[in-house]
Short mmCIF file of C-alpha atoms and ligand atoms in Angstrom, two decimals:
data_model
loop_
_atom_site.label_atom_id
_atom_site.label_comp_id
_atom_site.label_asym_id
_atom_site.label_seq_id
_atom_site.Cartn_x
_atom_site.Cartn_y
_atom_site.Cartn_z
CA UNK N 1 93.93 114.99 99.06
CA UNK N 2 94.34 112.87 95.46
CA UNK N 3 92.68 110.05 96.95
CA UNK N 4 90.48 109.86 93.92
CA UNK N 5 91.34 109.46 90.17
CA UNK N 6 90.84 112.97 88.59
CA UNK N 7 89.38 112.89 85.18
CA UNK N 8 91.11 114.87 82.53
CA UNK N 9 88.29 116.37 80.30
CA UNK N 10 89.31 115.45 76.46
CA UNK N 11 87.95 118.51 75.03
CA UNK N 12 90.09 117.81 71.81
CA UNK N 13 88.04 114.45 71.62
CA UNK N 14 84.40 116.14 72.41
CA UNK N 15 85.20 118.89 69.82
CA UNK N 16 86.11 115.98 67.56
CA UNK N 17 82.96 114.10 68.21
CA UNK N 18 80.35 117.17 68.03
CA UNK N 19 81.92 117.94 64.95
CA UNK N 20 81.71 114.50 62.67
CA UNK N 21 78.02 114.87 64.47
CA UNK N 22 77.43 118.68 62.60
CA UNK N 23 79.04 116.24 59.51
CA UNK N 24 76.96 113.59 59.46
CA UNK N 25 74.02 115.88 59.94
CA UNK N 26 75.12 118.09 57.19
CA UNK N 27 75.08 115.32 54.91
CA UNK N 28 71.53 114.23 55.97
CA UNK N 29 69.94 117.08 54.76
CA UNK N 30 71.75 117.61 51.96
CA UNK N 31 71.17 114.03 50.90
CA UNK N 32 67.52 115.10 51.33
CA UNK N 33 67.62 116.97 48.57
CA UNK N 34 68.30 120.26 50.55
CA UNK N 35 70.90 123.11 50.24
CA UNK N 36 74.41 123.37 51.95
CA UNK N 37 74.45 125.59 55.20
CA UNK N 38 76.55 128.26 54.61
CA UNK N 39 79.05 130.72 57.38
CA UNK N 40 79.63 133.93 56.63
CA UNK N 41 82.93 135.11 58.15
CA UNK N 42 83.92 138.42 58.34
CA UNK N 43 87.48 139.73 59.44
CA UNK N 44 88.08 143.63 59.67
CA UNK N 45 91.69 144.56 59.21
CA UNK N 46 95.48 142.45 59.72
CA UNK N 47 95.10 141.30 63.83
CA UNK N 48 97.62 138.63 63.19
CA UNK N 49 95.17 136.54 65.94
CA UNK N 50 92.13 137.28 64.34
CA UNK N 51 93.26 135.57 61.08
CA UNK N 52 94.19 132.51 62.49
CA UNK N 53 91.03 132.84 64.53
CA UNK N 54 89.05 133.09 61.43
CA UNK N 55 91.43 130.88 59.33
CA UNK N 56 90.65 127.75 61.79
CA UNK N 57 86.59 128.60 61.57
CA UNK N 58 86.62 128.34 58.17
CA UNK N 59 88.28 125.42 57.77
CA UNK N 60 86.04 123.64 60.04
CA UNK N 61 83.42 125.11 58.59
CA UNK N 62 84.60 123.60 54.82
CA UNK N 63 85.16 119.84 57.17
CA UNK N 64 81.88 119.47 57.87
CA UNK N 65 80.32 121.01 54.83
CA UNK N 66 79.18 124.37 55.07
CA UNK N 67 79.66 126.68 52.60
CA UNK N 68 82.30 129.29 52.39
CA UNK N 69 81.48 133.03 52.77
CA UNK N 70 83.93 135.19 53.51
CA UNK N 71 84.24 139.00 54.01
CA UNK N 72 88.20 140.63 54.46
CA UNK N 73 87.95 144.11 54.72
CA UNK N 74 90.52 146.72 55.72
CA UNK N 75 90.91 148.40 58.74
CA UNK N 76 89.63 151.67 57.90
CA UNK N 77 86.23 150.60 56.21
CA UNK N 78 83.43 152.10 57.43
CA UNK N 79 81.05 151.50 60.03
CA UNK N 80 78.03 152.58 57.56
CA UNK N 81 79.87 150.27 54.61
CA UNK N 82 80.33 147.21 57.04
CA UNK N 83 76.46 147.51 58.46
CA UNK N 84 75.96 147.63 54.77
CA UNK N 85 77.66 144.08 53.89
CA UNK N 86 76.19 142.62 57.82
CA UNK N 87 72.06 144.11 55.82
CA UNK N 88 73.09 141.71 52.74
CA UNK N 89 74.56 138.55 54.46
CA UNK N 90 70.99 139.37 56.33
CA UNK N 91 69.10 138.63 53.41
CA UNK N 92 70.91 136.25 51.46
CA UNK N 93 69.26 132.89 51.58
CA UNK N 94 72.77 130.87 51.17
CA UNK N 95 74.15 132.57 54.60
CA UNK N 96 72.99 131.09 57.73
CA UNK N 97 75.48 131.85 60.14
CA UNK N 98 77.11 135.62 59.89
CA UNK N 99 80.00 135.82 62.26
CA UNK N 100 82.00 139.47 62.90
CA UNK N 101 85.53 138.35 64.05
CA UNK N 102 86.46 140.85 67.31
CA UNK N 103 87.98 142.56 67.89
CA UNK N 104 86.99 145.15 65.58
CA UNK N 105 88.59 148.59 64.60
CA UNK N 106 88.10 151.62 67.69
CA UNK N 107 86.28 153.79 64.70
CA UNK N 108 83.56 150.68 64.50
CA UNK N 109 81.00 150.64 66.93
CA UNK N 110 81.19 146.96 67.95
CA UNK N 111 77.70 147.01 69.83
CA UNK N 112 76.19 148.60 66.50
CA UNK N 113 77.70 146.39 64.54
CA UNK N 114 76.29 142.62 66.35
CA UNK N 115 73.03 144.22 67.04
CA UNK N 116 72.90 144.47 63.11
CA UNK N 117 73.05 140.60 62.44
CA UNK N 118 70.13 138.95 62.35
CA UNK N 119 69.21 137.40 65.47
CA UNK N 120 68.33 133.79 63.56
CA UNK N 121 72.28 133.83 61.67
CA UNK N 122 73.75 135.28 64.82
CA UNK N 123 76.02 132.38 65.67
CA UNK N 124 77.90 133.80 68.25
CA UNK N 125 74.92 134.73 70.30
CA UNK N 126 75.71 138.27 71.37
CA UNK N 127 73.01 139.36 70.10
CA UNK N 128 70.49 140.71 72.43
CA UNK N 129 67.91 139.13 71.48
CA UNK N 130 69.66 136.04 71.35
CA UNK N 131 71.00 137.33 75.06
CA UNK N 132 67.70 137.58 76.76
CA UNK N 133 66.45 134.05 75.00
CA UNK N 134 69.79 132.93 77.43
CA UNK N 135 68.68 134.44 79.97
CA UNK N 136 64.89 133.58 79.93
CA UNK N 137 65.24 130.37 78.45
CA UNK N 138 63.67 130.64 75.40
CA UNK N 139 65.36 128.75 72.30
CA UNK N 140 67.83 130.93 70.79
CA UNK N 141 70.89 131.00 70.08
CA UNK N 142 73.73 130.82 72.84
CA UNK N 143 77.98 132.10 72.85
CA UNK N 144 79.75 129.28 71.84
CA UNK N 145 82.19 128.94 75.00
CA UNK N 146 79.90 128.48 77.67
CA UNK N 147 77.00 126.53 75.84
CA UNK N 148 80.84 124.40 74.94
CA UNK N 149 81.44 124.28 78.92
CA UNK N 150 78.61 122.87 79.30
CA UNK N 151 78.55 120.43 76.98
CA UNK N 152 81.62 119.04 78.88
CA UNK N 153 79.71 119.18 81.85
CA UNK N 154 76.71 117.19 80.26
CA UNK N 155 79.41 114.47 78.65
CA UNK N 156 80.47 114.16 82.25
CA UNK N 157 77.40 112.68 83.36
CA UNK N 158 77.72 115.80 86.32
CA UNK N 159 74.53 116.09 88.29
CA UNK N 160 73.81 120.37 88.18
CA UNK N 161 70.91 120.60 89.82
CA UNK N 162 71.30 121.76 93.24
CA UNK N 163 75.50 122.32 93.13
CA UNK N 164 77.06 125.03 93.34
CA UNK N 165 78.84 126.47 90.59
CA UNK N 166 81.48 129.61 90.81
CA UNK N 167 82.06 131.44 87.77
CA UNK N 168 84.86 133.49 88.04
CA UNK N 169 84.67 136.45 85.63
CA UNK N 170 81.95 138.30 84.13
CA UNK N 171 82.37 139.52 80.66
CA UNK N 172 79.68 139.50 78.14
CA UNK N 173 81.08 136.75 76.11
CA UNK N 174 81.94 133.83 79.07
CA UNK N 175 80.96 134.60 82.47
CA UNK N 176 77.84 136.00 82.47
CA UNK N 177 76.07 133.73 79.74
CA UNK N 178 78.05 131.03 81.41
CA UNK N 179 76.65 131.95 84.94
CA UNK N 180 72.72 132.29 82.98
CA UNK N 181 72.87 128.48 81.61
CA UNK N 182 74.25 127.58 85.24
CA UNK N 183 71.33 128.87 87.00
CA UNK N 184 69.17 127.55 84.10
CA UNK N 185 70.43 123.92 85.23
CA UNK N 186 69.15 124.75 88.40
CA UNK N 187 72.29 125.18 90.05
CA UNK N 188 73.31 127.75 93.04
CA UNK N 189 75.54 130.49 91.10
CA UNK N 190 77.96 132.89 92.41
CA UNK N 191 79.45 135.03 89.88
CA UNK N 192 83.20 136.93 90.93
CA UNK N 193 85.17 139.37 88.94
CA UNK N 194 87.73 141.82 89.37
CA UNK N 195 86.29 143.95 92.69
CA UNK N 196 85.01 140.71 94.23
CA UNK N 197 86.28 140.40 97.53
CA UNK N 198 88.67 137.60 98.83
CA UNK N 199 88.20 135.25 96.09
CA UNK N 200 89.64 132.19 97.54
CA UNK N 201 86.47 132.71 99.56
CA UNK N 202 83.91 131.95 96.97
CA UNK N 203 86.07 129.54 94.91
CA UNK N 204 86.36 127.36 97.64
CA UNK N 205 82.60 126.32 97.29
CA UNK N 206 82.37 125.91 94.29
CA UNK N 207 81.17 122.13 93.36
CA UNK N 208 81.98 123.40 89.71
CA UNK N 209 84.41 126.14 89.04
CA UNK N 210 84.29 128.14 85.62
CA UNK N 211 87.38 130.26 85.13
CA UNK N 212 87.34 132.79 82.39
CA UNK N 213 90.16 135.87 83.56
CA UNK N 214 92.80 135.87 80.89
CA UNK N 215 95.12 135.98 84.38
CA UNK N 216 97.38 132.98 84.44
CA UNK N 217 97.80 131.24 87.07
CA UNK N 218 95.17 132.48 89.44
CA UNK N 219 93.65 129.71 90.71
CA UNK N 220 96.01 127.76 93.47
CA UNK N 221 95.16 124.64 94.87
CA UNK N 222 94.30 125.80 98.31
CA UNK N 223 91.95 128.02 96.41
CA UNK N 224 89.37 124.97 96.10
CA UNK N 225 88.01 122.10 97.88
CA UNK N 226 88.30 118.35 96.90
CA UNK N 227 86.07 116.88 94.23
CA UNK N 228 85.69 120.32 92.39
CA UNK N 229 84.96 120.01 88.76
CA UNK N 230 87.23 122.88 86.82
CA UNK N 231 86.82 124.26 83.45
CA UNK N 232 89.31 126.40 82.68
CA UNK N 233 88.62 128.84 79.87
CA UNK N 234 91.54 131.17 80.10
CA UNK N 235 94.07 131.50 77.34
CA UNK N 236 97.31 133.19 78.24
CA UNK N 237 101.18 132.85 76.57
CA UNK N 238 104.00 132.36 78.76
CA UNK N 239 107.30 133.89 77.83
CA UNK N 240 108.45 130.95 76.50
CA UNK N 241 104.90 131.48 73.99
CA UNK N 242 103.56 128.05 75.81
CA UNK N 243 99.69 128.18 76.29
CA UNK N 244 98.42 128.30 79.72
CA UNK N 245 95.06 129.06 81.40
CA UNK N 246 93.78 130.62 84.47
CA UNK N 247 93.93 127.56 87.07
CA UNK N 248 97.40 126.51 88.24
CA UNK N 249 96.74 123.18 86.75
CA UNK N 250 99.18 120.57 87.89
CA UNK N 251 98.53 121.91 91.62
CA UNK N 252 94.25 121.88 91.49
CA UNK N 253 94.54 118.18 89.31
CA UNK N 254 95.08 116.28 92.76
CA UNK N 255 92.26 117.79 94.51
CA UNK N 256 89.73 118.21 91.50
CA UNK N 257 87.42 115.77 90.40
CA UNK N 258 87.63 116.47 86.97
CA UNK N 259 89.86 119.44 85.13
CA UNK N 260 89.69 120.90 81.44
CA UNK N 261 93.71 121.38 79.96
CA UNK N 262 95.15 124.22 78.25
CA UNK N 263 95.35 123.90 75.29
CA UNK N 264 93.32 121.35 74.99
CA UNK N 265 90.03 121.60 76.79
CA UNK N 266 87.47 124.55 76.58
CA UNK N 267 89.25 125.85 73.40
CA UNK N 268 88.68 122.89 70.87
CA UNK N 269 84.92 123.29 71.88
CA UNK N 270 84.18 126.46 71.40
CA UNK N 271 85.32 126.08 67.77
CA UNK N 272 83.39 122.97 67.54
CA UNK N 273 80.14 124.69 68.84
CA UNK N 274 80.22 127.36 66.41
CA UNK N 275 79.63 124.35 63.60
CA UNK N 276 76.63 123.29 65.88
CA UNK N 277 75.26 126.95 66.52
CA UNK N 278 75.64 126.90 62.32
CA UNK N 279 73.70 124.05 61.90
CA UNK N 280 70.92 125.06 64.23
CA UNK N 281 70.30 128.35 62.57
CA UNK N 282 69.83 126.32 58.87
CA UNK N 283 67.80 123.95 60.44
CA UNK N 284 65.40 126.75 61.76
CA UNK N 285 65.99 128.73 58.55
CA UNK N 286 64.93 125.41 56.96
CA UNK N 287 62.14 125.22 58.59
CA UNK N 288 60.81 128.56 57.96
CA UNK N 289 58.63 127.92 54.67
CA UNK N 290 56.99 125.41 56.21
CA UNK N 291 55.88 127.31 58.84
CA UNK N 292 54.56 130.51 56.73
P1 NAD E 1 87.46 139.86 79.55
O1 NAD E 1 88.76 140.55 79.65
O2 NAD E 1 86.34 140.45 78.78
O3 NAD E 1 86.91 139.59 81.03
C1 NAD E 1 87.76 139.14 82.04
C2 NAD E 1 86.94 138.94 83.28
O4 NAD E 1 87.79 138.45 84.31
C3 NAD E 1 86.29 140.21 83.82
O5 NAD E 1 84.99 139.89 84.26
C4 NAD E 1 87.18 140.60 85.00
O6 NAD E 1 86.46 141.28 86.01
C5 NAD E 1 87.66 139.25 85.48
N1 NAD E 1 88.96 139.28 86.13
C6 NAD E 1 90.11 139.76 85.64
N2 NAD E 1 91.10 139.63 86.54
C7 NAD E 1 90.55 139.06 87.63
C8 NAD E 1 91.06 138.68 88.90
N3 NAD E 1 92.34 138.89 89.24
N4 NAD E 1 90.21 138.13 89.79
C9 NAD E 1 88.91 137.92 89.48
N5 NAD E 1 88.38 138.27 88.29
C10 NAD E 1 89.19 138.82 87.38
O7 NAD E 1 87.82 138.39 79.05
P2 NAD E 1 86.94 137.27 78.32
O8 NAD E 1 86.70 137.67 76.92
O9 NAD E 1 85.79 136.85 79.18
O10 NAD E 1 88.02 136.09 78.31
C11 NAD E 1 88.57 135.60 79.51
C12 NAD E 1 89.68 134.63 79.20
O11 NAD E 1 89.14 133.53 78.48
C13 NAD E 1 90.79 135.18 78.30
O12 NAD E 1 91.99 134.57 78.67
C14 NAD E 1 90.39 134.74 76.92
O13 NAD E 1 91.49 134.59 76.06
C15 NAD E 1 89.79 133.40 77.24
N6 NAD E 1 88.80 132.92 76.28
C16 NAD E 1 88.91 131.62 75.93
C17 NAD E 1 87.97 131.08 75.08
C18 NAD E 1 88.12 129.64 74.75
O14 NAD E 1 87.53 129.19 73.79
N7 NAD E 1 88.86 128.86 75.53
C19 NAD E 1 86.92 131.84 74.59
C20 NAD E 1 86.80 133.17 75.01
C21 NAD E 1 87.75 133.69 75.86
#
């Protein structure tokens, strides 16, 4: 065990990267003589989490140049009155990205709500459209966390095709997009959750392990085999309100081959691919003239 040098993955320096990309891009086309991309953000009543959340999107968003849109509305709106604001971001040509902070109000119907944005300014790729373009692998847009993981996975230089990959946890939002783009790379997926049966089982094939629980801690060492690649995604506060993530880090870091932090890994590029899932949808929206 440890015989090998275990990479940290530097997803505070990949975020960093991606994002003075989406810059320099930005500035390309609006050098070109085109207009600024713009981000709609919309943040439904005082979640303490969900303003920082939002507060941190928009300022990348203003770093690399998008334009500001922002919708704060209180926690009783209505459902009918916030579909009515999501129908006008729709159609306004200076919004290309429309993002609905979550979580939202119990009175809102959240799946009513993302199935209102338009699939081509749905950056967070929850849409269902923009789910079964994941899931088929058609061009569309993908949840920023796992299309982050595995852009980590891709600066790696790791070789998917044929590996196995465990993805533990299966919500809408990480584990099963995550487990889609897996098997899209060709590689041998098992997805566990909750009801899964001995765990350690399954995680201890995995050539690449994707952890997305919101349980700290779960992952042991003896819970994987050497030369595993982890990417933790889990966010959890200890009582001392310290950061931590699903995979017992300093105990898997001898045996793994590579390991994501928390903070300090999956987190900075999930931000960072929100900017990039921006600038896709102006580029197609762009585009669109041209092609009427
Ligand atoms: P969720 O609560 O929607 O889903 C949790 C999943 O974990 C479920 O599939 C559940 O079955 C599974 N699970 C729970 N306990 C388990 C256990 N003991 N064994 C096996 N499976 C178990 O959560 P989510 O929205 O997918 O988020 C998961 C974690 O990732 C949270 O900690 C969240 O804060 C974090 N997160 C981080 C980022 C990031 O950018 N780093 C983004 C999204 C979510």
């Amino acid at each position: 065990m440890g015989e090998h040098e275990t990479r940290i993955i530097d997803g505070k320096a990949s975020a960093a990267r991606l994002k003075d990309a989406v810059k320099a891009q930005v500035a390309t086309h609006v050098d070109a003589g085109h207009r600024v991309p713009g981000l709609c953000t919309f943040l439904v009543g005082d979640d303490p989490a969900s303003d920082v959340y939002v507060r941190h999107k928009r300022n990348d968003a203003g770093f690399v140049g998008f334009s500001d849109v922002h919708q704060k509305l209180p926690a009783d709106i209505s459902e009918e009155a916030l579909l009515d604001l999501i129908r006008e971001m729709n159609r306004r040509d200076d919004v290309d990205g429309i993002l609905v902070q979550l979580p939202l109000p119990k009175h809102i119907d959240r799946a009513r709500v993302l199935n209102a944005i338009l699939p081509s300014k749905d950056v967070d790729g929850f849409h269902p459209v923009n789910v079964a373009g994941l899931v088929l692998g058609q061009p569309s847009h993908w949840p920023c966390t796992p299309k982050g993981c595995l852009h980590l996975l891709d600066e790696l230089g790791v070789e998917l095709r044929g590996k196995h990959a465990v993805v533990v946890g299966h919500s809408n939002i990480v584990g099963r997009p995550m487990a889609s783009l897996l098997v899209q790379r060709d590689c041998t997926v098992t997805i566990c959750h909750i009801h899964t049966q001995d765990l350690a089982q399954h995680t201890r094939q995995a050539d690449i392990l994707v952890v997305a629980t919101g349980c700290a801690g779960l992952i042991s060492a003896d819970m994987v085999k050497d030369g595993v690649v982890v990417l933790d995604v889990g966010i959890s506060r200890t009582e001392d309100g310290k950061l931590t993530g699903d995979v017992q880090f300093d105990d898997v870091k001898p045996k793994a081959a590579a390991i994501t932090p928390v903070p300090g890994g999956v987190g900075p590029m999930t931000r960072a691919m929100l900017l990039q899932n921006t600038l896709e949808a102006y580029e197609g929206h762009l585009r669109l003239p041209a092609e009427a």
